[in-house]
Structures are given as structure tokens and as C-alpha cells.
PDB file of C-alpha atoms and ligand atoms in Angstrom:
ATOM      1  CA  MET A   1       0.000   0.000   0.000  1.00 79.00           C
ATOM      2  CA  VAL A   2       1.317   3.475  -0.908  1.00 85.00           C
ATOM      3  CA  PRO A   3       1.830   5.542   2.261  1.00 92.00           C
ATOM      4  CA  LYS A   4      -0.421   8.575   2.539  1.00 96.00           C
ATOM      5  CA  PRO A   5       1.281  11.995   2.379  1.00 97.00           C
ATOM      6  CA  PRO A   6       1.356  13.951   5.658  1.00 98.00           C
ATOM      7  CA  LEU A   7      -1.053  16.852   6.197  1.00 98.00           C
ATOM      8  CA  LYS A   8      -1.241  19.193   9.164  1.00 98.00           C
ATOM      9  CA  ILE A   9      -4.727  20.666   9.639  1.00 98.00           C
ATOM     10  CA  LEU A  10      -4.890  23.908  11.605  1.00 98.00           C
ATOM     11  CA  LEU A  11      -8.397  24.137  12.962  1.00 98.00           C
ATOM     12  CA  CYS A  12      -9.526  27.719  13.572  1.00 98.00           C
ATOM     13  CA  ALA A  13     -11.273  28.499  16.850  1.00 98.00           C
ATOM     14  CA  PRO A  14     -13.806  29.887  17.349  1.00 98.00           C
ATOM     15  CA  ARG A  15     -15.615  28.422  14.323  1.00 98.00           C
ATOM     16  CA  GLY A  16     -19.093  27.182  13.464  1.00 98.00           C
ATOM     17  CA  PHE A  17     -22.350  27.760  15.310  1.00 97.00           C
ATOM     18  CA  CYS A  18     -22.766  31.103  17.083  1.00 97.00           C
ATOM     19  CA  ALA A  19     -25.182  31.786  19.944  1.00 98.00           C
ATOM     20  CA  GLY A  20     -27.803  33.261  17.574  1.00 97.00           C
ATOM     21  CA  VAL A  21     -27.810  30.164  15.349  1.00 96.00           C
ATOM     22  CA  VAL A  22     -27.937  27.782  18.335  1.00 97.00           C
ATOM     23  CA  ARG A  23     -30.963  29.709  19.643  1.00 98.00           C
ATOM     24  CA  ALA A  24     -32.763  29.699  16.270  1.00 97.00           C
ATOM     25  CA  VAL A  25     -32.227  25.975  15.655  1.00 97.00           C
ATOM     26  CA  ASP A  26     -33.176  25.161  19.271  1.00 97.00           C
ATOM     27  CA  ALA A  27     -36.333  27.272  18.855  1.00 98.00           C
ATOM     28  CA  VAL A  28     -37.520  25.126  15.946  1.00 98.00           C
ATOM     29  CA  GLU A  29     -36.634  21.880  17.740  1.00 97.00           C
ATOM     30  CA  ARG A  30     -38.341  23.009  20.948  1.00 97.00           C
ATOM     31  CA  ALA A  31     -41.457  24.126  19.053  1.00 98.00           C
ATOM     32  CA  LEU A  32     -41.577  20.708  17.345  1.00 98.00           C
ATOM     33  CA  ALA A  33     -41.217  18.953  20.707  1.00 97.00           C
ATOM     34  CA  LEU A  34     -43.889  21.098  22.393  1.00 96.00           C
ATOM     35  CA  TYR A  35     -46.488  21.426  19.657  1.00 96.00           C
ATOM     36  CA  GLY A  36     -45.631  18.599  17.257  1.00 97.00           C
ATOM     37  CA  PRO A  37     -45.318  18.978  13.494  1.00 98.00           C
ATOM     38  CA  PRO A  38     -45.895  20.980  11.451  1.00 98.00           C
ATOM     39  CA  VAL A  39     -43.922  23.989  12.628  1.00 98.00           C
ATOM     40  CA  TYR A  40     -43.791  26.640   9.908  1.00 98.00           C
ATOM     41  CA  VAL A  41     -40.534  28.545   9.429  1.00 98.00           C
ATOM     42  CA  ARG A  42     -40.342  31.673   7.300  1.00 96.00           C
ATOM     43  CA  HIS A  43     -37.165  31.468   5.180  1.00 93.00           C
ATOM     44  CA  GLU A  44     -34.246  29.185   5.977  1.00 92.00           C
ATOM     45  CA  ILE A  45     -33.959  29.377   9.776  1.00 88.00           C
ATOM     46  CA  VAL A  46     -30.186  29.747   9.237  1.00 92.00           C
ATOM     47  CA  HIS A  47     -28.225  29.693   5.984  1.00 91.00           C
ATOM     48  CA  ASN A  48     -27.281  26.030   5.928  1.00 93.00           C
ATOM     49  CA  ARG A  49     -28.994  23.433   3.743  1.00 93.00           C
ATOM     50  CA  TYR A  50     -27.837  20.547   5.952  1.00 93.00           C
ATOM     51  CA  VAL A  51     -29.422  22.120   9.047  1.00 95.00           C
ATOM     52  CA  VAL A  52     -32.588  23.039   7.123  1.00 96.00           C
ATOM     53  CA  GLU A  53     -32.956  19.510   5.705  1.00 96.00           C
ATOM     54  CA  SER A  54     -32.505  17.890   9.110  1.00 96.00           C
ATOM     55  CA  LEU A  55     -35.232  20.153  10.606  1.00 97.00           C
ATOM     56  CA  ARG A  56     -37.471  19.442   7.608  1.00 98.00           C
ATOM     57  CA  ARG A  57     -37.175  15.714   8.309  1.00 98.00           C
ATOM     58  CA  LYS A  58     -38.364  16.368  11.886  1.00 97.00           C
ATOM     59  CA  GLY A  59     -41.480  18.206  10.664  1.00 98.00           C
ATOM     60  CA  ALA A  60     -40.479  21.823  10.019  1.00 98.00           C
ATOM     61  CA  VAL A  61     -42.116  23.331   6.934  1.00 98.00           C
ATOM     62  CA  PHE A  62     -40.071  26.113   5.343  1.00 97.00           C
ATOM     63  CA  VAL A  63     -41.939  28.828   3.461  1.00 97.00           C
ATOM     64  CA  ARG A  64     -40.735  31.850   1.527  1.00 95.00           C
ATOM     65  CA  GLU A  65     -43.384  34.286   2.693  1.00 95.00           C
ATOM     66  CA  LEU A  66     -46.022  34.468   5.385  1.00 96.00           C
ATOM     67  CA  GLU A  67     -48.725  34.208   2.694  1.00 97.00           C
ATOM     68  CA  ASP A  68     -47.498  30.667   2.073  1.00 97.00           C
ATOM     69  CA  VAL A  69     -48.570  29.655   5.616  1.00 98.00           C
ATOM     70  CA  PRO A  70     -52.167  28.337   5.621  1.00 97.00           C
ATOM     71  CA  GLY A  71     -54.691  29.300   8.309  1.00 96.00           C
ATOM     72  CA  THR A  72     -53.273  27.295  11.235  1.00 97.00           C
ATOM     73  CA  SER A  73     -52.762  27.232  14.984  1.00 97.00           C
ATOM     74  CA  ALA A  74     -49.289  25.726  14.474  1.00 98.00           C
ATOM     75  CA  PRO A  75     -46.277  27.890  15.406  1.00 98.00           C
ATOM     76  CA  VAL A  76     -44.756  30.107  12.717  1.00 98.00           C
ATOM     77  CA  ILE A  77     -41.100  30.914  13.395  1.00 98.00           C
ATOM     78  CA  PHE A  78     -39.200  33.873  11.939  1.00 97.00           C
ATOM     79  CA  SER A  79     -35.555  33.190  11.070  1.00 95.00           C
ATOM     80  CA  ALA A  80     -32.388  34.348  12.900  1.00 95.00           C
ATOM     81  CA  HIS A  81     -31.817  37.006  10.217  1.00 96.00           C
ATOM     82  CA  GLY A  82     -34.778  39.112  11.337  1.00 97.00           C
ATOM     83  CA  VAL A  83     -37.885  40.268   9.488  1.00 97.00           C
ATOM     84  CA  PRO A  84     -39.356  43.582   8.330  1.00 98.00           C
ATOM     85  CA  LYS A  85     -41.929  44.999  10.778  1.00 97.00           C
ATOM     86  CA  ALA A  86     -44.714  44.260   8.303  1.00 98.00           C
ATOM     87  CA  VAL A  87     -44.228  40.494   8.823  1.00 98.00           C
ATOM     88  CA  PRO A  88     -45.122  40.224  12.560  1.00 98.00           C
ATOM     89  CA  GLU A  89     -47.897  42.751  11.909  1.00 98.00           C
ATOM     90  CA  ALA A  90     -49.359  40.568   9.159  1.00 98.00           C
ATOM     91  CA  ALA A  91     -49.005  37.492  11.394  1.00 98.00           C
ATOM     92  CA  ALA A  92     -50.879  39.266  14.214  1.00 98.00           C
ATOM     93  CA  ALA A  93     -53.630  40.345  11.806  1.00 98.00           C
ATOM     94  CA  ARG A  94     -54.052  36.681  10.789  1.00 98.00           C
ATOM     95  CA  ARG A  95     -53.907  35.582  14.454  1.00 98.00           C
ATOM     96  CA  LEU A  96     -51.009  33.260  13.687  1.00 98.00           C
ATOM     97  CA  PHE A  97     -48.928  31.891  16.568  1.00 98.00           C
ATOM     98  CA  ALA A  98     -45.732  33.727  15.641  1.00 98.00           C
ATOM     99  CA  ILE A  99     -42.417  33.097  17.365  1.00 98.00           C
ATOM    100  CA  ASP A 100     -39.551  35.428  16.573  1.00 97.00           C
ATOM    101  CA  ALA A 101     -36.145  33.697  16.448  1.00 97.00           C
ATOM    102  CA  THR A 102     -34.340  36.830  15.246  1.00 97.00           C
ATOM    103  CA  CYS A 103     -30.858  36.890  16.793  1.00 98.00           C
ATOM    104  CA  PRO A 104     -30.826  39.413  19.674  1.00 98.00           C
ATOM    105  CA  LEU A 105     -27.774  41.056  18.071  1.00 97.00           C
ATOM    106  CA  VAL A 106     -29.806  41.702  14.911  1.00 98.00           C
ATOM    107  CA  THR A 107     -32.711  43.003  17.024  1.00 98.00           C
ATOM    108  CA  LYS A 108     -30.233  45.390  18.655  1.00 97.00           C
ATOM    109  CA  VAL A 109     -29.461  46.863  15.211  1.00 98.00           C
ATOM    110  CA  HIS A 110     -33.220  47.184  14.520  1.00 98.00           C
ATOM    111  CA  ARG A 111     -33.676  49.143  17.759  1.00 98.00           C
ATOM    112  CA  GLU A 112     -30.676  51.407  16.949  1.00 97.00           C
ATOM    113  CA  ALA A 113     -32.203  52.210  13.541  1.00 98.00           C
ATOM    114  CA  GLU A 114     -35.558  52.998  15.166  1.00 98.00           C
ATOM    115  CA  ILE A 115     -33.990  55.297  17.771  1.00 97.00           C
ATOM    116  CA  HIS A 116     -32.091  57.225  15.077  1.00 98.00           C
ATOM    117  CA  PHE A 117     -35.288  57.581  13.068  1.00 98.00           C
ATOM    118  CA  LYS A 118     -37.217  58.851  16.109  1.00 98.00           C
ATOM    119  CA  ARG A 119     -34.475  61.426  16.644  1.00 97.00           C
ATOM    120  CA  GLY A 120     -35.018  62.699  13.114  1.00 97.00           C
ATOM    121  CA  ARG A 121     -31.910  61.153  11.547  1.00 98.00           C
ATOM    122  CA  HIS A 122     -31.742  59.612   8.098  1.00 98.00           C
ATOM    123  CA  VAL A 123     -30.241  56.144   8.511  1.00 98.00           C
ATOM    124  CA  ILE A 124     -27.497  54.652   6.324  1.00 98.00           C
ATOM    125  CA  LEU A 125     -27.301  50.856   6.421  1.00 98.00           C
ATOM    126  CA  VAL A 126     -23.981  49.311   5.407  1.00 98.00           C
ATOM    127  CA  GLY A 127     -24.824  45.846   4.093  1.00 97.00           C
ATOM    128  CA  HIS A 128     -25.389  43.555   1.115  1.00 97.00           C
ATOM    129  CA  ALA A 129     -28.471  44.039  -1.051  1.00 97.00           C
ATOM    130  CA  GLY A 130     -30.680  40.971  -1.184  1.00 95.00           C
ATOM    131  CA  HIS A 131     -29.568  39.504   2.160  1.00 95.00           C
ATOM    132  CA  PRO A 132     -32.556  38.749   4.425  1.00 95.00           C
ATOM    133  CA  GLU A 133     -30.952  40.588   7.350  1.00 97.00           C
ATOM    134  CA  VAL A 134     -30.754  43.732   5.212  1.00 98.00           C
ATOM    135  CA  ALA A 135     -34.403  43.347   4.159  1.00 97.00           C
ATOM    136  CA  GLY A 136     -35.328  42.954   7.838  1.00 98.00           C
ATOM    137  CA  THR A 137     -33.383  46.022   8.993  1.00 98.00           C
ATOM    138  CA  MET A 138     -34.621  48.203   6.096  1.00 98.00           C
ATOM    139  CA  GLY A 139     -38.146  47.062   6.951  1.00 98.00           C
ATOM    140  CA  GLN A 140     -37.955  48.511  10.473  1.00 98.00           C
ATOM    141  CA  LEU A 141     -38.405  52.024   9.092  1.00 98.00           C
ATOM    142  CA  PRO A 142     -40.799  53.594   6.597  1.00 97.00           C
ATOM    143  CA  ALA A 143     -39.706  53.597   2.937  1.00 94.00           C
ATOM    144  CA  GLY A 144     -37.194  56.355   2.230  1.00 95.00           C
ATOM    145  CA  ALA A 145     -36.018  56.658   5.859  1.00 97.00           C
ATOM    146  CA  ILE A 146     -33.065  54.315   5.344  1.00 97.00           C
ATOM    147  CA  SER A 147     -30.514  54.057   2.506  1.00 97.00           C
ATOM    148  CA  LEU A 148     -28.425  50.977   1.782  1.00 98.00           C
ATOM    149  CA  ILE A 149     -24.767  51.316   0.843  1.00 98.00           C
ATOM    150  CA  GLU A 150     -22.505  48.425  -0.142  1.00 97.00           C
ATOM    151  CA  THR A 151     -19.289  50.013  -1.408  1.00 97.00           C
ATOM    152  CA  LEU A 152     -16.999  53.046  -1.148  1.00 97.00           C
ATOM    153  CA  GLU A 153     -18.471  54.225  -4.471  1.00 97.00           C
ATOM    154  CA  ASP A 154     -21.922  54.185  -2.872  1.00 97.00           C
ATOM    155  CA  VAL A 155     -20.631  56.536  -0.155  1.00 97.00           C
ATOM    156  CA  ALA A 156     -19.439  58.970  -2.811  1.00 96.00           C
ATOM    157  CA  ARG A 157     -22.846  58.822  -4.533  1.00 96.00           C
ATOM    158  CA  LEU A 158     -24.878  59.297  -1.327  1.00 96.00           C
ATOM    159  CA  ALA A 159     -27.247  62.261  -1.406  1.00 95.00           C
ATOM    160  CA  PRO A 160     -29.008  62.185   1.986  1.00 95.00           C
ATOM    161  CA  PRO A 161     -32.008  64.458   2.605  1.00 93.00           C
ATOM    162  CA  ASP A 162     -30.129  66.332   5.397  1.00 93.00           C
ATOM    163  CA  ALA A 163     -26.363  65.847   5.730  1.00 92.00           C
ATOM    164  CA  ALA A 164     -26.479  67.400   9.219  1.00 95.00           C
ATOM    165  CA  SER A 165     -28.768  64.707  10.611  1.00 97.00           C
ATOM    166  CA  LEU A 166     -27.425  61.307   9.712  1.00 98.00           C
ATOM    167  CA  ALA A 167     -26.733  57.966  11.391  1.00 98.00           C
ATOM    168  CA  TYR A 168     -25.407  54.609  10.281  1.00 98.00           C
ATOM    169  CA  VAL A 169     -25.905  50.988  11.268  1.00 98.00           C
ATOM    170  CA  THR A 170     -24.336  47.885   9.724  1.00 97.00           C
ATOM    171  CA  GLN A 171     -25.212  44.297   8.854  1.00 97.00           C
ATOM    172  CA  THR A 172     -23.849  41.961  11.535  1.00 97.00           C
ATOM    173  CA  THR A 173     -21.938  39.581   9.259  1.00 95.00           C
ATOM    174  CA  LEU A 174     -19.776  41.910   7.149  1.00 95.00           C
ATOM    175  CA  SER A 175     -16.032  41.925   6.664  1.00 95.00           C
ATOM    176  CA  VAL A 176     -14.591  43.821   9.636  1.00 95.00           C
ATOM    177  CA  ASP A 177     -11.860  45.439   7.493  1.00 95.00           C
ATOM    178  CA  ASP A 178     -14.082  46.449   4.549  1.00 95.00           C
ATOM    179  CA  THR A 179     -16.659  47.917   6.885  1.00 96.00           C
ATOM    180  CA  ARG A 180     -14.081  49.911   8.817  1.00 95.00           C
ATOM    181  CA  GLU A 181     -12.925  51.408   5.513  1.00 96.00           C
ATOM    182  CA  ILE A 182     -16.489  52.299   4.458  1.00 97.00           C
ATOM    183  CA  VAL A 183     -17.280  53.808   7.873  1.00 96.00           C
ATOM    184  CA  ASP A 184     -14.054  55.879   7.808  1.00 96.00           C
ATOM    185  CA  VAL A 185     -15.032  57.320   4.421  1.00 97.00           C
ATOM    186  CA  LEU A 186     -18.608  57.922   5.642  1.00 97.00           C
ATOM    187  CA  ARG A 187     -17.283  59.801   8.677  1.00 96.00           C
ATOM    188  CA  ALA A 188     -14.874  61.823   6.522  1.00 97.00           C
ATOM    189  CA  ARG A 189     -17.690  62.839   4.173  1.00 97.00           C
ATOM    190  CA  PHE A 190     -20.294  63.424   6.910  1.00 97.00           C
ATOM    191  CA  PRO A 191     -18.375  64.357  10.093  1.00 96.00           C
ATOM    192  CA  VAL A 192     -21.569  64.690  12.171  1.00 96.00           C
ATOM    193  CA  ILE A 193     -22.811  61.186  11.342  1.00 97.00           C
ATOM    194  CA  VAL A 194     -23.823  59.194  14.429  1.00 97.00           C
ATOM    195  CA  GLY A 195     -23.095  55.474  14.753  1.00 96.00           C
ATOM    196  CA  PRO A 196     -22.338  52.623  17.137  1.00 93.00           C
ATOM    197  CA  HIS A 197     -19.064  52.708  19.152  1.00 81.00           C
ATOM    198  CA  LYS A 198     -17.742  49.992  16.862  1.00 77.00           C
ATOM    199  CA  GLU A 199     -19.622  48.671  13.862  1.00 78.00           C
ATOM    200  CA  ASP A 200     -22.623  46.415  14.480  1.00 91.00           C
ATOM    201  CA  ILE A 201     -20.631  43.415  13.270  1.00 96.00           C
ATOM    202  CA  CYS A 202     -21.269  40.752  15.880  1.00 96.00           C
ATOM    203  CA  TYR A 203     -18.771  39.025  18.188  1.00 97.00           C
ATOM    204  CA  ALA A 204     -19.079  35.732  16.268  1.00 97.00           C
ATOM    205  CA  THR A 205     -18.295  37.273  12.876  1.00 96.00           C
ATOM    206  CA  THR A 206     -15.373  39.216  14.357  1.00 97.00           C
ATOM    207  CA  ASN A 207     -13.854  36.229  16.181  1.00 98.00           C
ATOM    208  CA  ARG A 208     -14.171  33.864  13.192  1.00 98.00           C
ATOM    209  CA  GLN A 209     -12.494  36.411  10.925  1.00 98.00           C
ATOM    210  CA  GLU A 210      -9.688  37.021  13.451  1.00 98.00           C
ATOM    211  CA  ALA A 211      -8.970  33.285  13.725  1.00 98.00           C
ATOM    212  CA  VAL A 212      -8.799  32.988   9.930  1.00 98.00           C
ATOM    213  CA  LYS A 213      -6.422  35.956   9.749  1.00 98.00           C
ATOM    214  CA  ARG A 214      -4.129  34.167  12.200  1.00 98.00           C
ATOM    215  CA  VAL A 215      -4.176  30.820  10.381  1.00 98.00           C
ATOM    216  CA  ALA A 216      -4.320  31.869   6.706  1.00 98.00           C
ATOM    217  CA  PRO A 217      -0.664  32.983   6.373  1.00 97.00           C
ATOM    218  CA  MET A 218       0.496  29.665   7.932  1.00 97.00           C
ATOM    219  CA  VAL A 219      -1.193  27.264   5.493  1.00 98.00           C
ATOM    220  CA  ASP A 220      -1.083  26.172   1.837  1.00 98.00           C
ATOM    221  CA  ALA A 221      -4.876  26.190   1.551  1.00 98.00           C
ATOM    222  CA  LEU A 222      -7.857  27.086   3.705  1.00 98.00           C
ATOM    223  CA  LEU A 223     -11.338  25.608   3.600  1.00 98.00           C
ATOM    224  CA  VAL A 224     -14.437  27.287   4.999  1.00 98.00           C
ATOM    225  CA  VAL A 225     -17.302  24.952   5.784  1.00 98.00           C
ATOM    226  CA  GLY A 226     -20.511  26.800   5.005  1.00 97.00           C
ATOM    227  CA  SER A 227     -23.234  27.548   2.494  1.00 95.00           C
ATOM    228  CA  PRO A 228     -22.683  29.706  -0.573  1.00 93.00           C
ATOM    229  CA  ASN A 229     -25.599  31.917   0.585  1.00 91.00           C
ATOM    230  CA  SER A 230     -24.126  32.406   4.071  1.00 93.00           C
ATOM    231  CA  SER A 231     -22.739  35.946   4.275  1.00 93.00           C
ATOM    232  CA  ASN A 232     -20.361  35.315   7.182  1.00 94.00           C
ATOM    233  CA  SER A 233     -18.978  32.146   5.498  1.00 96.00           C
ATOM    234  CA  GLN A 234     -18.317  34.041   2.254  1.00 96.00           C
ATOM    235  CA  ARG A 235     -16.516  36.743   4.223  1.00 96.00           C
ATOM    236  CA  LEU A 236     -14.295  34.124   5.924  1.00 98.00           C
ATOM    237  CA  ARG A 237     -13.130  32.844   2.536  1.00 98.00           C
ATOM    238  CA  GLU A 238     -12.368  36.406   1.395  1.00 97.00           C
ATOM    239  CA  VAL A 239     -10.497  37.165   4.629  1.00 98.00           C
ATOM    240  CA  ALA A 240      -8.307  34.060   4.082  1.00 98.00           C
ATOM    241  CA  GLU A 241      -7.603  35.092   0.500  1.00 97.00           C
ATOM    242  CA  ARG A 242      -6.634  38.633   1.530  1.00 97.00           C
ATOM    243  CA  ALA A 243      -4.434  37.328   4.346  1.00 97.00           C
ATOM    244  CA  GLY A 244      -2.331  35.657   1.660  1.00 94.00           C
ATOM    245  CA  CYS A 245      -3.637  32.104   1.536  1.00 97.00           C
ATOM    246  CA  PRO A 246      -3.029  30.846  -2.031  1.00 96.00           C
ATOM    247  CA  VAL A 247      -6.004  28.454  -2.248  1.00 98.00           C
ATOM    248  CA  THR A 248      -9.357  29.016  -0.526  1.00 98.00           C
ATOM    249  CA  GLN A 249     -12.616  27.109  -0.908  1.00 98.00           C
ATOM    250  CA  LEU A 250     -16.113  27.412   0.535  1.00 98.00           C
ATOM    251  CA  VAL A 251     -17.585  23.912   0.863  1.00 98.00           C
ATOM    252  CA  LEU A 252     -20.894  22.729   2.244  1.00 96.00           C
ATOM    253  CA  ARG A 253     -20.077  18.991   2.284  1.00 97.00           C
ATOM    254  CA  ASP A 254     -17.044  16.760   1.587  1.00 98.00           C
ATOM    255  CA  GLU A 255     -18.257  16.162  -1.981  1.00 97.00           C
ATOM    256  CA  ASP A 256     -17.725  19.897  -2.702  1.00 98.00           C
ATOM    257  CA  ILE A 257     -13.951  19.769  -2.090  1.00 98.00           C
ATOM    258  CA  ASP A 258     -12.040  20.569  -5.280  1.00 98.00           C
ATOM    259  CA  TRP A 259      -9.082  18.202  -4.756  1.00 98.00           C
ATOM    260  CA  THR A 260      -7.362  19.219  -8.002  1.00 98.00           C
ATOM    261  CA  ALA A 261      -7.320  22.903  -7.025  1.00 98.00           C
ATOM    262  CA  LEU A 262      -5.763  22.008  -3.648  1.00 97.00           C
ATOM    263  CA  GLY A 263      -2.645  20.669  -5.387  1.00 94.00           C
ATOM    264  CA  ASP A 264       0.307  19.465  -3.368  1.00 95.00           C
ATOM    265  CA  ILE A 265      -0.575  20.795   0.091  1.00 98.00           C
ATOM    266  CA  ARG A 266       1.220  20.076   3.377  1.00 98.00           C
ATOM    267  CA  THR A 267      -0.821  22.351   5.649  1.00 98.00           C
ATOM    268  CA  LEU A 268      -4.526  23.107   5.587  1.00 98.00           C
ATOM    269  CA  GLY A 269      -6.523  25.718   7.513  1.00 98.00           C
ATOM    270  CA  LEU A 270     -10.092  24.770   8.369  1.00 98.00           C
ATOM    271  CA  THR A 271     -12.926  26.873   9.735  1.00 98.00           C
ATOM    272  CA  ALA A 272     -16.716  26.961   9.590  1.00 98.00           C
ATOM    273  CA  GLY A 273     -19.232  29.766   9.195  1.00 97.00           C
ATOM    274  CA  ALA A 274     -21.618  30.627  12.018  1.00 96.00           C
ATOM    275  CA  SER A 275     -24.396  28.493  10.503  1.00 95.00           C
ATOM    276  CA  ALA A 276     -22.302  25.357   9.874  1.00 96.00           C
ATOM    277  CA  PRO A 277     -22.536  22.533  12.438  1.00 96.00           C
ATOM    278  CA  GLU A 278     -19.439  20.794  13.800  1.00 97.00           C
ATOM    279  CA  ASP A 279     -20.597  17.475  12.226  1.00 97.00           C
ATOM    280  CA  LEU A 280     -19.738  18.934   8.839  1.00 97.00           C
ATOM    281  CA  VAL A 281     -16.263  20.016  10.001  1.00 98.00           C
ATOM    282  CA  GLU A 282     -15.681  16.433  11.140  1.00 98.00           C
ATOM    283  CA  GLU A 283     -16.932  15.122   7.796  1.00 98.00           C
ATOM    284  CA  ILE A 284     -14.344  17.301   6.018  1.00 98.00           C
ATOM    285  CA  ILE A 285     -11.529  16.144   8.340  1.00 98.00           C
ATOM    286  CA  ASP A 286     -12.546  12.518   7.660  1.00 98.00           C
ATOM    287  CA  ALA A 287     -12.404  13.172   3.908  1.00 98.00           C
ATOM    288  CA  PHE A 288      -8.832  14.457   4.259  1.00 98.00           C
ATOM    289  CA  ALA A 289      -7.911  11.568   6.555  1.00 98.00           C
ATOM    290  CA  ARG A 290      -8.838   9.130   3.751  1.00 98.00           C
ATOM    291  CA  ARG A 291      -6.193  10.734   1.494  1.00 97.00           C
ATOM    292  CA  TYR A 292      -3.569  12.052   3.926  1.00 98.00           C
ATOM    293  CA  GLU A 293      -1.857  11.110   7.183  1.00 98.00           C
ATOM    294  CA  VAL A 294      -3.602  13.852   9.099  1.00 98.00           C
ATOM    295  CA  VAL A 295      -2.497  15.663  12.266  1.00 98.00           C
ATOM    296  CA  VAL A 296      -5.011  18.155  13.644  1.00 98.00           C
ATOM    297  CA  GLU A 297      -3.980  21.140  15.721  1.00 98.00           C
ATOM    298  CA  GLN A 298      -6.341  23.836  16.999  1.00 98.00           C
ATOM    299  CA  VAL A 299      -5.421  27.532  16.772  1.00 98.00           C
ATOM    300  CA  SER A 300      -7.634  29.486  19.146  1.00 98.00           C
ATOM    301  CA  ILE A 301      -7.831  33.280  19.323  1.00 98.00           C
ATOM    302  CA  ALA A 302     -10.734  33.585  21.780  1.00 97.00           C
ATOM    303  CA  THR A 303     -13.173  31.591  23.870  1.00 96.00           C
ATOM    304  CA  GLU A 304     -16.862  32.276  23.461  1.00 97.00           C
ATOM    305  CA  ASP A 305     -19.465  31.876  26.180  1.00 97.00           C
ATOM    306  CA  MET A 306     -22.308  33.897  24.662  1.00 97.00           C
ATOM    307  CA  PHE A 307     -25.735  32.391  25.295  1.00 97.00           C
ATOM    308  CA  PHE A 308     -29.164  33.661  24.278  1.00 98.00           C
ATOM    309  CA  PRO A 309     -32.264  32.241  25.983  1.00 97.00           C
ATOM    310  CA  LEU A 310     -35.031  30.832  23.784  1.00 97.00           C
ATOM    311  CA  PRO A 311     -37.846  33.120  22.614  1.00 97.00           C
ATOM    312  CA  ARG A 312     -40.267  33.729  25.517  1.00 95.00           C
ATOM    313  CA  GLU A 313     -43.049  31.539  24.059  1.00 94.00           C
ATOM    314  CA  LEU A 314     -40.778  28.492  24.206  1.00 96.00           C
ATOM    315  CA  ARG A 315     -39.356  28.918  27.697  1.00 91.00           C
ATOM    316  CA  GLY A 316     -40.433  26.888  30.749  1.00 72.00           C
ATOM    317  CA  GLU A 317     -43.875  27.833  32.089  1.00 56.00           C
ATOM    318  CA  ALA A 318     -44.633  30.223  29.222  1.00 55.00           C
ATOM    319  CA  ALA A 319     -44.553  27.256  26.848  1.00 56.00           C
ATOM    320  CA  GLU A 320     -46.815  25.170  29.071  1.00 51.00           C
TER     321      GLU A 320
HETATM  322  S1  SF4 B   1     -23.733  35.615  13.162  1.00 57.80           S
HETATM  323 FE1  SF4 B   1     -23.888  37.082  14.850  1.00 57.80          FE
HETATM  324  S2  SF4 B   1     -25.740  38.266  14.435  1.00 57.80           S
HETATM  325 FE2  SF4 B   1     -25.829  36.418  13.134  1.00 57.80          FE
HETATM  326  S3  SF4 B   1     -26.966  34.936  14.332  1.00 57.80           S
HETATM  327 FE3  SF4 B   1     -24.819  34.638  14.847  1.00 57.80          FE
HETATM  328  S4  SF4 B   1     -24.448  35.903  16.678  1.00 57.80           S
HETATM  329 FE4  SF4 B   1     -26.363  36.584  15.743  1.00 57.80          FE
END
């Protein structure tokens, strides 16, 4: 038998599930346990097909819009990304049993936007068009009260109604470095703009990016376990690329690994986006172990102990 070539895997920590994703997935599982199937979920509860499929098998029914939910007394759960205000309002009008699994760190951004609006400020949201979190944050304020910017060019093009009364908020899963650059340019162009102390990028996004920055220059290739539609997973791949890693891939499952593109590697960095479960990281390590003599070493830049309690309707006596 031909001996397998050696491969050192540097496992980034923290990686994978964040407190907001744990809470959202637990909310669906708890609702299924308490009320039985079906439990309706608006949008993917988190951006991971593997997680969504496993909840679907247990009785969760995923719908695109609230209109797709029939008249029912079954729970209807809103995803971790947050929803425009019109969605809970429509659910209340239909007397649906709505449970909001929006991550508390996204809700915090919603409240910031509302406070700025009440104080008469036009709100700039730094984020990616089309992402559900952006739709949810924009939908906290009336049309025209919030403008989305994605790039430095957008800052240059901005024509706010009153440059003396402006505020900004950000999506929680952006690139820390890109956002800092955009915010610096925003502040230079509108010195009176009001914003959070730091950006609204959450602790989980920040920590996962920091760990990748540490590992990326030490490895021949870096794999991010996550879905192509997961914003924070995409950002991790970009961060690795910018930190000088020659080969980077975003993979959902082991079958997605492009072995040819990896070439003759001796060291591999491995991380996972905030919506990717540890099972999938293990699946990827197993795939490498079939081809290489693998040694795994963890590189940790922080420990996380963040915990968010379940939505009120699913806690202890409230649920009973
Ligand atoms: S990535 Fe951050 S904001 Fe999004 S669910 Fe996780 S903790 Fe919440």
C-alpha cells in the first residue's frame, strides 16, 4: 500500500455555530417537541442546507413568505436574520402563533435604527443588497427613511435628505476590514454622522475572521465549511484570501472539495461559518484523513461563552 502523504490541519477556533444560530435551531426543535409537526418557518432558519434539511425531516415546513402559511394554529417561526416589521404585523392580523427567532444582536441593530429615526436622523445601512438581514433592517423604518450602501463608491454617490442629521448601522456579518474602511469614508464625508461605538458586526463574525487571519498565512490552503448563501462564510473565505492564503474554498459537504485545485498541500486551515454545524467540520476532516496522514492542531484566538435564551413563548412555564 502506498503511504499517505502527511497533512497538518490547523483548525480555527472559534468556528461554526454562534449563539444566535444555536438559539434559532433550538427554537424550531423546541417548538416541534412542544407542539408537534408541522412547525412553519419563514425562510431558511439559518443559511445552511444541511441544518434546514434535518429540521425538515423532523417536521419543520419552510416557506418563503407568510402568505405561504395556511390558516393554522401551528407555530410560525421567523428566522435568525430578522424580518421587516410588516411580517409580525401581518401574522398578528391573521392571528397566527408567531415566534420570533431573530438573533438578539440583529434586534439590537433594529432598535438602533428605530432610535435614530425617532431622533429625526436619516439612517445609512452598510450591508449587502438581497440579504434577508438587510431586508429585515430596512423594513424597520418607513420607505425612504433608510438608505443601503454596499461600497466606497456608494458613499461617494450618497445624497441624503439632510447631511447634518445622519446615522449609520451595519449588517452583523460583514467583513470587519471592509466595513471599517467604508465607515471611515462615511465619517470623513459626513463628520456629524452618528453610529455605534464599533460597527454592528457581531462578536461571532469578528472572532471567526480574526482566527482565519491568524491561520491563513500559515497554510497552503484554507477551507471554509458553510453555504454559498451564508454571508459570514463568504466573508471568511475572502479574509483568508486577503491574508495571503493561495487556495481558498467554501464547501458545504465533503463532496464539494475541489481536490485538483488544492494541489500538493502540506498544511490546511479549516474553519466553519456561524451556521455550519461541527458534524460537517468532522466530515471534512474525515475526507482528508482518507487521502492524507492527518495531524489536527487547533489555533484558538478567543473563547466564546455567549448564550441567548429561547424566545419567551418556548421557555419553561410560558410554553406550558
Ligand atoms: S452571526 Fe452574529 S448576528 Fe448572526 S446569528 Fe450569529 S451571533 Fe447573531
